[in-house]
PDB file of C-alpha atoms in Angstrom:
ATOM      1  CA  SER A 625      41.217 257.973 222.855  1.00 89.00           C
ATOM      2  CA  ALA A 626      42.122 257.486 226.493  1.00 91.00           C
ATOM      3  CA  PHE A 627      45.292 255.724 227.690  1.00 94.00           C
ATOM      4  CA  SER A 628      47.101 256.082 224.368  1.00 90.00           C
ATOM      5  CA  PHE A 629      50.228 254.517 225.911  1.00 92.00           C
ATOM      6  CA  LEU A 630      48.517 251.158 225.372  1.00 94.00           C
ATOM      7  CA  LYS A 631      49.364 251.521 221.669  1.00 92.00           C
ATOM      8  CA  ILE A 632      53.138 251.705 222.189  1.00 90.00           C
ATOM      9  CA  ASN A 633      54.771 248.519 220.898  1.00 92.00           C
ATOM     10  CA  ILE A 634      56.842 246.529 223.388  1.00 93.00           C
ATOM     11  CA  SER A 635      59.820 244.155 223.113  1.00 94.00           C
ATOM     12  CA  ALA A 636      63.033 244.956 221.243  1.00 96.00           C
ATOM     13  CA  ARG A 637      62.604 241.909 219.007  1.00 97.00           C
ATOM     14  CA  ALA A 638      59.073 242.806 217.935  1.00 97.00           C
ATOM     15  CA  VAL A 639      59.860 246.521 217.541  1.00 95.00           C
ATOM     16  CA  ALA A 640      62.878 245.697 215.341  1.00 97.00           C
ATOM     17  CA  MET A 641      60.489 243.686 213.137  1.00 97.00           C
ATOM     18  CA  GLY A 642      58.172 246.660 212.715  1.00 96.00           C
ATOM     19  CA  GLY A 643      55.673 245.460 215.309  1.00 95.00           C
ATOM     20  CA  ALA A 644      54.485 242.780 212.875  1.00 97.00           C
ATOM     21  CA  PHE A 645      53.967 240.168 215.560  1.00 97.00           C
ATOM     22  CA  THR A 646      50.283 239.239 215.787  1.00 98.00           C
ATOM     23  CA  GLY A 647      50.615 236.134 213.644  1.00 97.00           C
ATOM     24  CA  LEU A 648      54.179 235.252 214.699  1.00 97.00           C
ATOM     25  CA  SER A 649      53.710 235.677 218.483  1.00 96.00           C
ATOM     26  CA  ASP A 650      56.223 233.002 219.429  1.00 95.00           C
ATOM     27  CA  ASP A 651      57.969 234.559 222.431  1.00 96.00           C
ATOM     28  CA  GLU A 652      57.158 236.281 225.728  1.00 97.00           C
ATOM     29  CA  SER A 653      55.991 239.507 224.045  1.00 96.00           C
ATOM     30  CA  SER A 654      52.935 237.541 222.916  1.00 97.00           C
ATOM     31  CA  LEU A 655      51.433 238.839 226.161  1.00 97.00           C
ATOM     32  CA  TYR A 656      51.025 242.152 224.319  1.00 97.00           C
ATOM     33  CA  TYR A 657      50.670 241.180 220.640  1.00 97.00           C
ATOM     34  CA  ASN A 658      48.532 238.047 220.908  1.00 98.00           C
ATOM     35  CA  PRO A 659      48.023 236.147 224.193  1.00 98.00           C
ATOM     36  CA  ALA A 660      47.256 232.956 222.261  1.00 98.00           C
ATOM     37  CA  GLY A 661      50.953 232.859 221.379  1.00 97.00           C
ATOM     38  CA  ILE A 662      52.090 232.062 224.915  1.00 97.00           C
ATOM     39  CA  THR A 663      50.999 228.454 224.325  1.00 95.00           C
ATOM     40  CA  SER A 664      54.199 227.967 222.300  1.00 92.00           C
ATOM     41  CA  LEU A 665      56.321 228.459 225.447  1.00 92.00           C
ATOM     42  CA  GLU A 666      56.795 225.178 227.264  1.00 82.00           C
ATOM     43  CA  GLU A 667      58.526 226.334 230.448  1.00 86.00           C
ATOM     44  CA  LYS A 668      58.581 229.292 232.808  1.00 94.00           C
ATOM     45  CA  ARG A 669      59.501 232.489 230.998  1.00 96.00           C
ATOM     46  CA  PHE A 670      60.359 236.047 232.006  1.00 96.00           C
ATOM     47  CA  ILE A 671      60.634 239.222 229.960  1.00 97.00           C
ATOM     48  CA  LEU A 672      61.956 242.656 230.908  1.00 97.00           C
ATOM     49  CA  GLY A 673      62.117 245.691 228.667  1.00 96.00           C
ATOM     50  CA  TYR A 674      63.002 249.367 228.688  1.00 94.00           C
ATOM     51  CA  HIS A 675      62.057 251.952 226.069  1.00 90.00           C
ATOM     52  CA  ASN A 676      63.794 255.336 225.811  1.00 86.00           C
ATOM     53  CA  TYR A 677      61.089 257.395 224.108  1.00 79.00           C
ATOM     54  CA  PHE A 678      60.861 261.027 222.992  1.00 75.00           C
ATOM     55  CA  VAL A 679      62.320 263.864 225.134  1.00 74.00           C
ATOM     56  CA  ASP A 680      62.318 262.637 228.775  1.00 77.00           C
ATOM     57  CA  ILE A 681      59.540 260.083 228.268  1.00 87.00           C
ATOM     58  CA  GLN A 682      60.433 256.534 229.270  1.00 91.00           C
ATOM     59  CA  SER A 683      58.525 253.279 229.396  1.00 93.00           C
ATOM     60  CA  GLY A 684      59.129 249.738 230.533  1.00 94.00           C
ATOM     61  CA  PHE A 685      57.477 246.393 230.984  1.00 96.00           C
ATOM     62  CA  ALA A 686      57.860 243.071 232.769  1.00 97.00           C
ATOM     63  CA  GLY A 687      56.114 239.758 232.234  1.00 97.00           C
ATOM     64  CA  TYR A 688      55.983 236.175 233.498  1.00 98.00           C
ATOM     65  CA  ILE A 689      54.539 233.062 231.836  1.00 98.00           C
ATOM     66  CA  GLN A 690      54.124 229.475 232.984  1.00 96.00           C
ATOM     67  CA  ASN A 691      52.109 226.459 231.950  1.00 93.00           C
ATOM     68  CA  VAL A 692      49.488 225.151 234.364  1.00 93.00           C
ATOM     69  CA  GLY A 693      48.730 221.944 232.536  1.00 84.00           C
ATOM     70  CA  ALA A 694      49.482 220.181 229.304  1.00 84.00           C
ATOM     71  CA  ASN A 695      47.548 222.705 227.226  1.00 91.00           C
ATOM     72  CA  ARG A 696      46.916 225.662 229.559  1.00 96.00           C
ATOM     73  CA  PHE A 697      49.095 228.681 230.268  1.00 97.00           C
ATOM     74  CA  LEU A 698      49.003 231.706 232.568  1.00 97.00           C
ATOM     75  CA  GLY A 699      50.791 235.019 232.235  1.00 97.00           C
ATOM     76  CA  LEU A 700      51.251 238.212 234.254  1.00 97.00           C
ATOM     77  CA  TYR A 701      52.337 241.453 232.673  1.00 95.00           C
ATOM     78  CA  ALA A 702      52.838 245.079 233.742  1.00 97.00           C
ATOM     79  CA  SER A 703      53.911 248.201 231.872  1.00 96.00           C
ATOM     80  CA  TYR A 704      54.434 251.866 232.644  1.00 95.00           C
ATOM     81  CA  LEU A 705      55.029 255.177 230.900  1.00 94.00           C
ATOM     82  CA  ASN A 706      56.722 258.059 232.710  1.00 94.00           C
ATOM     83  CA  TYR A 707      56.176 261.529 231.218  1.00 88.00           C
ATOM     84  CA  GLY A 708      59.127 263.107 233.017  1.00 84.00           C
ATOM     85  CA  ASP A 709      58.988 266.436 234.871  1.00 83.00           C
ATOM     86  CA  PHE A 710      57.068 269.536 233.810  1.00 83.00           C
ATOM     87  CA  VAL A 711      57.482 273.130 234.949  1.00 87.00           C
ATOM     88  CA  GLN A 712      54.351 274.429 236.657  1.00 87.00           C
ATOM     89  CA  THR A 713      53.436 278.098 236.129  1.00 88.00           C
ATOM     90  CA  ASP A 714      50.608 280.400 237.097  1.00 86.00           C
ATOM     91  CA  GLN A 715      48.432 282.370 234.678  1.00 87.00           C
ATOM     92  CA  PHE A 716      51.124 285.055 234.417  1.00 87.00           C
ATOM     93  CA  GLY A 717      53.881 282.622 233.483  1.00 86.00           C
ATOM     94  CA  ASN A 718      55.615 282.653 236.838  1.00 89.00           C
ATOM     95  CA  THR A 719      57.196 279.336 237.843  1.00 89.00           C
ATOM     96  CA  THR A 720      55.471 277.831 240.859  1.00 87.00           C
ATOM     97  CA  GLY A 721      57.106 274.405 240.939  1.00 85.00           C
ATOM     98  CA  GLU A 722      57.201 271.120 239.048  1.00 86.00           C
ATOM     99  CA  PHE A 723      54.853 268.203 238.479  1.00 84.00           C
ATOM    100  CA  SER A 724      54.992 264.859 236.717  1.00 86.00           C
ATOM    101  CA  GLY A 725      52.690 262.216 235.336  1.00 90.00           C
ATOM    102  CA  GLY A 726      52.547 258.686 234.071  1.00 93.00           C
ATOM    103  CA  ASP A 727      50.562 255.614 233.141  1.00 96.00           C
ATOM    104  CA  PHE A 728      50.533 252.121 234.603  1.00 97.00           C
ATOM    105  CA  MET A 729      48.892 248.888 233.514  1.00 97.00           C
ATOM    106  CA  ILE A 730      48.780 245.438 235.104  1.00 98.00           C
ATOM    107  CA  ALA A 731      47.326 242.427 233.327  1.00 98.00           C
ATOM    108  CA  GLY A 732      46.684 238.725 233.632  1.00 98.00           C
ATOM    109  CA  SER A 733      46.522 236.330 230.664  1.00 98.00           C
ATOM    110  CA  PHE A 734      45.130 232.849 230.122  1.00 98.00           C
ATOM    111  CA  ALA A 735      45.629 230.764 226.981  1.00 98.00           C
ATOM    112  CA  PHE A 736      44.977 227.201 225.905  1.00 97.00           C
ATOM    113  CA  LYS A 737      45.650 224.923 222.974  1.00 95.00           C
ATOM    114  CA  HIS A 738      42.746 223.516 220.981  1.00 94.00           C
ATOM    115  CA  GLY A 739      44.103 220.523 219.136  1.00 89.00           C
ATOM    116  CA  TYR A 740      47.583 220.571 217.621  1.00 88.00           C
ATOM    117  CA  ASN A 741      47.330 223.706 215.456  1.00 94.00           C
ATOM    118  CA  MET A 742      44.960 226.128 217.170  1.00 97.00           C
ATOM    119  CA  SER A 743      45.275 228.189 220.333  1.00 97.00           C
ATOM    120  CA  PHE A 744      43.240 230.915 222.012  1.00 98.00           C
ATOM    121  CA  GLY A 745      44.083 233.488 224.644  1.00 98.00           C
ATOM    122  CA  ALA A 746      42.600 236.345 226.657  1.00 98.00           C
ATOM    123  CA  THR A 747      44.066 239.127 228.780  1.00 98.00           C
ATOM    124  CA  ALA A 748      42.322 241.258 231.420  1.00 98.00           C
ATOM    125  CA  LYS A 749      43.898 244.663 232.132  1.00 98.00           C
ATOM    126  CA  PHE A 750      43.597 247.321 234.820  1.00 98.00           C
ATOM    127  CA  ILE A 751      44.821 250.751 233.705  1.00 97.00           C
ATOM    128  CA  TYR A 752      45.792 253.759 235.814  1.00 97.00           C
ATOM    129  CA  GLU A 753      46.847 257.234 234.709  1.00 95.00           C
ATOM    130  CA  LYS A 754      47.929 260.215 236.791  1.00 92.00           C
ATOM    131  CA  ILE A 755      49.116 263.727 236.045  1.00 89.00           C
ATOM    132  CA  GLN A 756      49.640 266.259 238.809  1.00 85.00           C
ATOM    133  CA  ASP A 757      46.626 265.831 241.159  1.00 83.00           C
ATOM    134  CA  TYR A 758      44.351 264.194 238.581  1.00 89.00           C
ATOM    135  CA  SER A 759      43.946 260.482 237.880  1.00 92.00           C
ATOM    136  CA  ALA A 760      41.971 258.135 235.664  1.00 95.00           C
ATOM    137  CA  THR A 761      41.282 254.389 235.623  1.00 96.00           C
ATOM    138  CA  GLY A 762      40.012 251.845 233.131  1.00 97.00           C
ATOM    139  CA  LEU A 763      39.423 248.156 232.447  1.00 98.00           C
ATOM    140  CA  ALA A 764      40.064 246.335 229.188  1.00 98.00           C
ATOM    141  CA  VAL A 765      40.421 242.872 227.689  1.00 98.00           C
ATOM    142  CA  ASP A 766      42.381 241.449 224.765  1.00 98.00           C
ATOM    143  CA  LEU A 767      41.131 238.410 222.846  1.00 98.00           C
ATOM    144  CA  GLY A 768      43.330 236.506 220.428  1.00 98.00           C
ATOM    145  CA  GLY A 769      43.672 233.358 218.379  1.00 98.00           C
ATOM    146  CA  LYS A 770      46.558 231.725 216.538  1.00 98.00           C
ATOM    147  CA  TYR A 771      46.869 228.940 213.967  1.00 98.00           C
ATOM    148  CA  THR A 772      50.139 227.159 213.146  1.00 96.00           C
ATOM    149  CA  ALA A 773      50.891 224.608 210.465  1.00 94.00           C
ATOM    150  CA  ASP A 774      53.687 222.704 208.730  1.00 89.00           C
ATOM    151  CA  ARG A 775      55.675 222.206 211.963  1.00 86.00           C
ATOM    152  CA  ASN A 776      55.427 225.893 212.840  1.00 86.00           C
ATOM    153  CA  ARG A 777      56.816 226.916 209.454  1.00 93.00           C
ATOM    154  CA  TRP A 778      53.916 229.317 209.030  1.00 95.00           C
ATOM    155  CA  SER A 779      51.330 230.784 211.336  1.00 97.00           C
ATOM    156  CA  ALA A 780      48.451 233.247 211.359  1.00 98.00           C
ATOM    157  CA  GLY A 781      46.804 235.187 214.152  1.00 98.00           C
ATOM    158  CA  ALA A 782      44.066 237.682 214.910  1.00 98.00           C
ATOM    159  CA  MET A 783      43.332 239.797 217.943  1.00 97.00           C
ATOM    160  CA  ILE A 784      40.964 242.357 219.442  1.00 98.00           C
ATOM    161  CA  GLN A 785      42.974 244.685 221.661  1.00 98.00           C
ATOM    162  CA  ASN A 786      41.820 247.119 224.380  1.00 97.00           C
ATOM    163  CA  LEU A 787      38.150 246.231 224.421  1.00 97.00           C
ATOM    164  CA  GLY A 788      36.828 248.017 227.493  1.00 96.00           C
ATOM    165  CA  ALA A 789      35.911 251.326 229.069  1.00 95.00           C
ATOM    166  CA  GLN A 790      37.263 254.187 231.115  1.00 95.00           C
ATOM    167  CA  LEU A 791      36.017 254.003 234.703  1.00 94.00           C
ATOM    168  CA  SER A 792      37.131 257.483 235.738  1.00 93.00           C
ATOM    169  CA  ALA A 793      38.614 260.347 233.756  1.00 90.00           C
ATOM    170  CA  LEU A 794      41.170 263.087 234.311  1.00 84.00           C
ATOM    171  CA  GLY A 795      38.375 265.599 233.711  1.00 81.00           C
ATOM    172  CA  GLU A 796      34.613 265.425 233.454  1.00 82.00           C
ATOM    173  CA  LYS A 797      34.437 263.622 230.115  1.00 88.00           C
ATOM    174  CA  LYS A 798      35.244 259.925 229.734  1.00 91.00           C
ATOM    175  CA  ASP A 799      36.935 258.897 226.492  1.00 92.00           C
ATOM    176  CA  LYS A 800      36.881 255.629 224.589  1.00 94.00           C
ATOM    177  CA  LEU A 801      39.791 253.240 224.879  1.00 96.00           C
ATOM    178  CA  PRO A 802      42.149 252.740 221.883  1.00 96.00           C
ATOM    179  CA  LEU A 803      40.277 249.708 220.537  1.00 97.00           C
ATOM    180  CA  THR A 804      42.392 247.967 217.903  1.00 97.00           C
ATOM    181  CA  PHE A 805      41.900 245.032 215.560  1.00 98.00           C
ATOM    182  CA  ARG A 806      45.036 243.153 214.538  1.00 98.00           C
ATOM    183  CA  GLY A 807      45.665 240.383 212.046  1.00 98.00           C
ATOM    184  CA  GLY A 808      48.845 238.934 210.636  1.00 98.00           C
ATOM    185  CA  GLY A 809      50.946 235.996 209.622  1.00 97.00           C
ATOM    186  CA  SER A 810      54.482 234.663 209.511  1.00 97.00           C
ATOM    187  CA  TYR A 811      56.411 232.320 207.240  1.00 97.00           C
ATOM    188  CA  LYS A 812      59.783 230.539 207.326  1.00 96.00           C
ATOM    189  CA  PRO A 813      60.799 229.653 203.737  1.00 95.00           C
ATOM    190  CA  ARG A 814      62.368 226.228 203.301  1.00 93.00           C
ATOM    191  CA  GLY A 815      66.122 226.347 202.996  1.00 91.00           C
ATOM    192  CA  ILE A 816      66.396 230.030 203.917  1.00 95.00           C
ATOM    193  CA  PRO A 817      67.312 230.997 207.523  1.00 96.00           C
ATOM    194  CA  ILE A 818      64.810 233.819 207.855  1.00 97.00           C
ATOM    195  CA  THR A 819      61.442 234.436 209.466  1.00 97.00           C
ATOM    196  CA  LEU A 820      59.104 236.829 207.651  1.00 98.00           C
ATOM    197  CA  SER A 821      56.079 238.458 209.269  1.00 98.00           C
ATOM    198  CA  SER A 822      53.403 240.978 208.387  1.00 98.00           C
ATOM    199  CA  ASP A 823      50.482 242.638 210.158  1.00 98.00           C
ATOM    200  CA  VAL A 824      47.435 244.720 209.354  1.00 98.00           C
ATOM    201  CA  ILE A 825      46.465 246.866 212.336  1.00 97.00           C
ATOM    202  CA  ILE A 826      43.131 248.708 212.436  1.00 97.00           C
ATOM    203  CA  PRO A 827      42.808 251.217 215.305  1.00 96.00           C
ATOM    204  CA  VAL A 828      39.454 252.955 215.789  1.00 94.00           C
ATOM    205  CA  ASP A 829      41.189 256.299 216.381  1.00 91.00           C
ATOM    206  CA  ASN A 830      43.579 256.364 213.413  1.00 91.00           C
ATOM    207  CA  ASP A 831      44.241 255.142 209.881  1.00 93.00           C
ATOM    208  CA  ILE A 832      44.963 251.519 209.027  1.00 96.00           C
ATOM    209  CA  ILE A 833      48.559 250.562 209.830  1.00 96.00           C
ATOM    210  CA  PHE A 834      50.674 248.101 207.855  1.00 96.00           C
ATOM    211  CA  ALA A 835      53.749 246.421 209.324  1.00 97.00           C
ATOM    212  CA  VAL A 836      56.324 244.006 207.915  1.00 97.00           C
ATOM    213  CA  GLY A 837      59.417 242.484 209.441  1.00 97.00           C
ATOM    214  CA  GLY A 838      62.114 239.874 209.105  1.00 98.00           C
ATOM    215  CA  GLU A 839      64.565 238.015 211.325  1.00 98.00           C
ATOM    216  CA  TYR A 840      67.778 236.430 209.996  1.00 98.00           C
ATOM    217  CA  PHE A 841      68.938 233.576 212.224  1.00 96.00           C
ATOM    218  CA  ALA A 842      71.721 231.843 210.245  1.00 96.00           C
ATOM    219  CA  LEU A 843      74.267 233.334 212.679  1.00 95.00           C
ATOM    220  CA  LYS A 844      72.630 231.800 215.745  1.00 92.00           C
ATOM    221  CA  PRO A 845      73.053 232.612 218.621  1.00 96.00           C
ATOM    222  CA  PHE A 846      73.199 236.053 216.934  1.00 97.00           C
ATOM    223  CA  TYR A 847      70.106 237.487 215.204  1.00 98.00           C
ATOM    224  CA  VAL A 848      69.604 240.400 212.812  1.00 98.00           C
ATOM    225  CA  ARG A 849      66.180 242.013 212.438  1.00 98.00           C
ATOM    226  CA  LEU A 850      64.600 244.595 210.135  1.00 97.00           C
ATOM    227  CA  GLY A 851      61.112 246.041 209.940  1.00 97.00           C
ATOM    228  CA  TRP A 852      58.826 248.783 208.705  1.00 96.00           C
ATOM    229  CA  ASN A 853      55.632 250.229 210.173  1.00 94.00           C
ATOM    230  CA  SER A 854      53.470 252.724 208.272  1.00 92.00           C
ATOM    231  CA  PHE A 855      52.603 254.515 211.526  1.00 87.00           C
ATOM    232  CA  GLY A 856      56.160 255.856 211.512  1.00 77.00           C
ATOM    233  CA  SER A 857      55.088 258.730 209.265  1.00 67.00           C
ATOM    234  CA  ASN A 858      53.353 260.208 212.327  1.00 66.00           C
ATOM    235  CA  PHE A 859      56.758 260.635 213.979  1.00 58.00           C
ATOM    236  CA  ARG A 860      58.051 262.780 211.121  1.00 54.00           C
ATOM    237  CA  ALA A 861      58.159 266.538 211.623  1.00 55.00           C
ATOM    238  CA  ALA A 862      55.934 268.510 209.237  1.00 55.00           C
ATOM    239  CA  GLU A 863      58.868 269.962 207.294  1.00 57.00           C
ATOM    240  CA  SER A 864      60.936 266.761 207.313  1.00 53.00           C
ATOM    241  CA  ASP A 865      61.528 264.640 204.238  1.00 56.00           C
ATOM    242  CA  ASP A 866      63.236 261.903 206.254  1.00 57.00           C
ATOM    243  CA  SER A 867      62.241 258.677 204.522  1.00 63.00           C
ATOM    244  CA  TRP A 868      63.611 256.493 207.356  1.00 70.00           C
ATOM    245  CA  ALA A 869      60.837 257.271 209.838  1.00 76.00           C
ATOM    246  CA  GLY A 870      58.892 254.046 210.264  1.00 87.00           C
ATOM    247  CA  PHE A 871      61.832 251.735 209.609  1.00 93.00           C
ATOM    248  CA  SER A 872      63.462 249.778 212.422  1.00 95.00           C
ATOM    249  CA  VAL A 873      66.527 247.642 212.912  1.00 96.00           C
ATOM    250  CA  GLY A 874      67.709 245.440 215.735  1.00 97.00           C
ATOM    251  CA  VAL A 875      69.968 242.658 216.906  1.00 98.00           C
ATOM    252  CA  GLY A 876      69.771 239.941 219.513  1.00 97.00           C
ATOM    253  CA  PHE A 877      71.919 237.200 220.934  1.00 96.00           C
ATOM    254  CA  ASP A 878      71.456 234.207 223.172  1.00 96.00           C
ATOM    255  CA  ARG A 879      73.489 233.779 226.325  1.00 92.00           C
ATOM    256  CA  LYS A 880      72.742 230.435 227.964  1.00 89.00           C
ATOM    257  CA  ARG A 881      68.987 230.657 228.768  1.00 90.00           C
ATOM    258  CA  LEU A 882      68.858 234.426 228.294  1.00 94.00           C
ATOM    259  CA  GLN A 883      68.259 236.429 225.121  1.00 95.00           C
ATOM    260  CA  ILE A 884      69.317 240.088 225.015  1.00 97.00           C
ATOM    261  CA  SER A 885      67.907 242.249 222.228  1.00 97.00           C
ATOM    262  CA  TYR A 886      68.180 245.858 221.110  1.00 97.00           C
ATOM    263  CA  ALA A 887      66.070 247.815 218.618  1.00 96.00           C
ATOM    264  CA  PHE A 888      66.280 251.280 217.085  1.00 93.00           C
ATOM    265  CA  SER A 889      63.590 253.107 215.133  1.00 88.00           C
ATOM    266  CA  PRO A 890      64.455 256.603 213.847  1.00 79.00           C
ATOM    267  CA  SER A 891      62.152 259.617 213.739  1.00 65.00           C
ATOM    268  CA  ALA A 892      62.654 263.141 212.529  1.00 49.00           C
TER     269      ALA A 892
END
């Protein structure tokens, strides 16, 4: 599919929890995982993130959320992926220079509450990709819903992600976008300081993905997070028997009105 960078999970908190965030979606990263979740944020919010990916590949994101009424919320969000530098050669293998490439996406979200327990959200996205002298563009939308109950002790959510089309392609052929269906839930057991979450993710261009995660918050303002995502097996080299690929771990801590989080997910 085109614009595969759209499938890279964002946010250190969500990544540490295996990307199981569709039903939980209770912080600023809801802009990516389920826009309906931004209705749980009652004041202006910002999010910044950086992802050190494979080799020289790097990605980042930034988002802003604010309420525009008692039950209505707006969000802006942008992300990028930088491929790093490549050596350019001619047909005989002689070096002729260097070139680079990358992806960029900018999006706007709107969400509203319907009653006390239900919320809905939508995101419109413009996508741009460039490598050397070639570029491609696309448009997509995300549609999500979220249900909470028992004073937010448990929640469930569902989402259609990257519903759209490629407007122009790097070559002559246009490809489909990475359309994905997501569903999940979260639960906070009574008397236990932990949040549990799980997701089922169905991409049209790959196998079904399962994700689970947990966040331990008894040490507040310090948090410990663990997760597992079945897609991690794709990051394992053919000859590797590394059983840790797909697992993730992370920490976070609050500093006044700021939360700083870090996540690590091994591959081999």
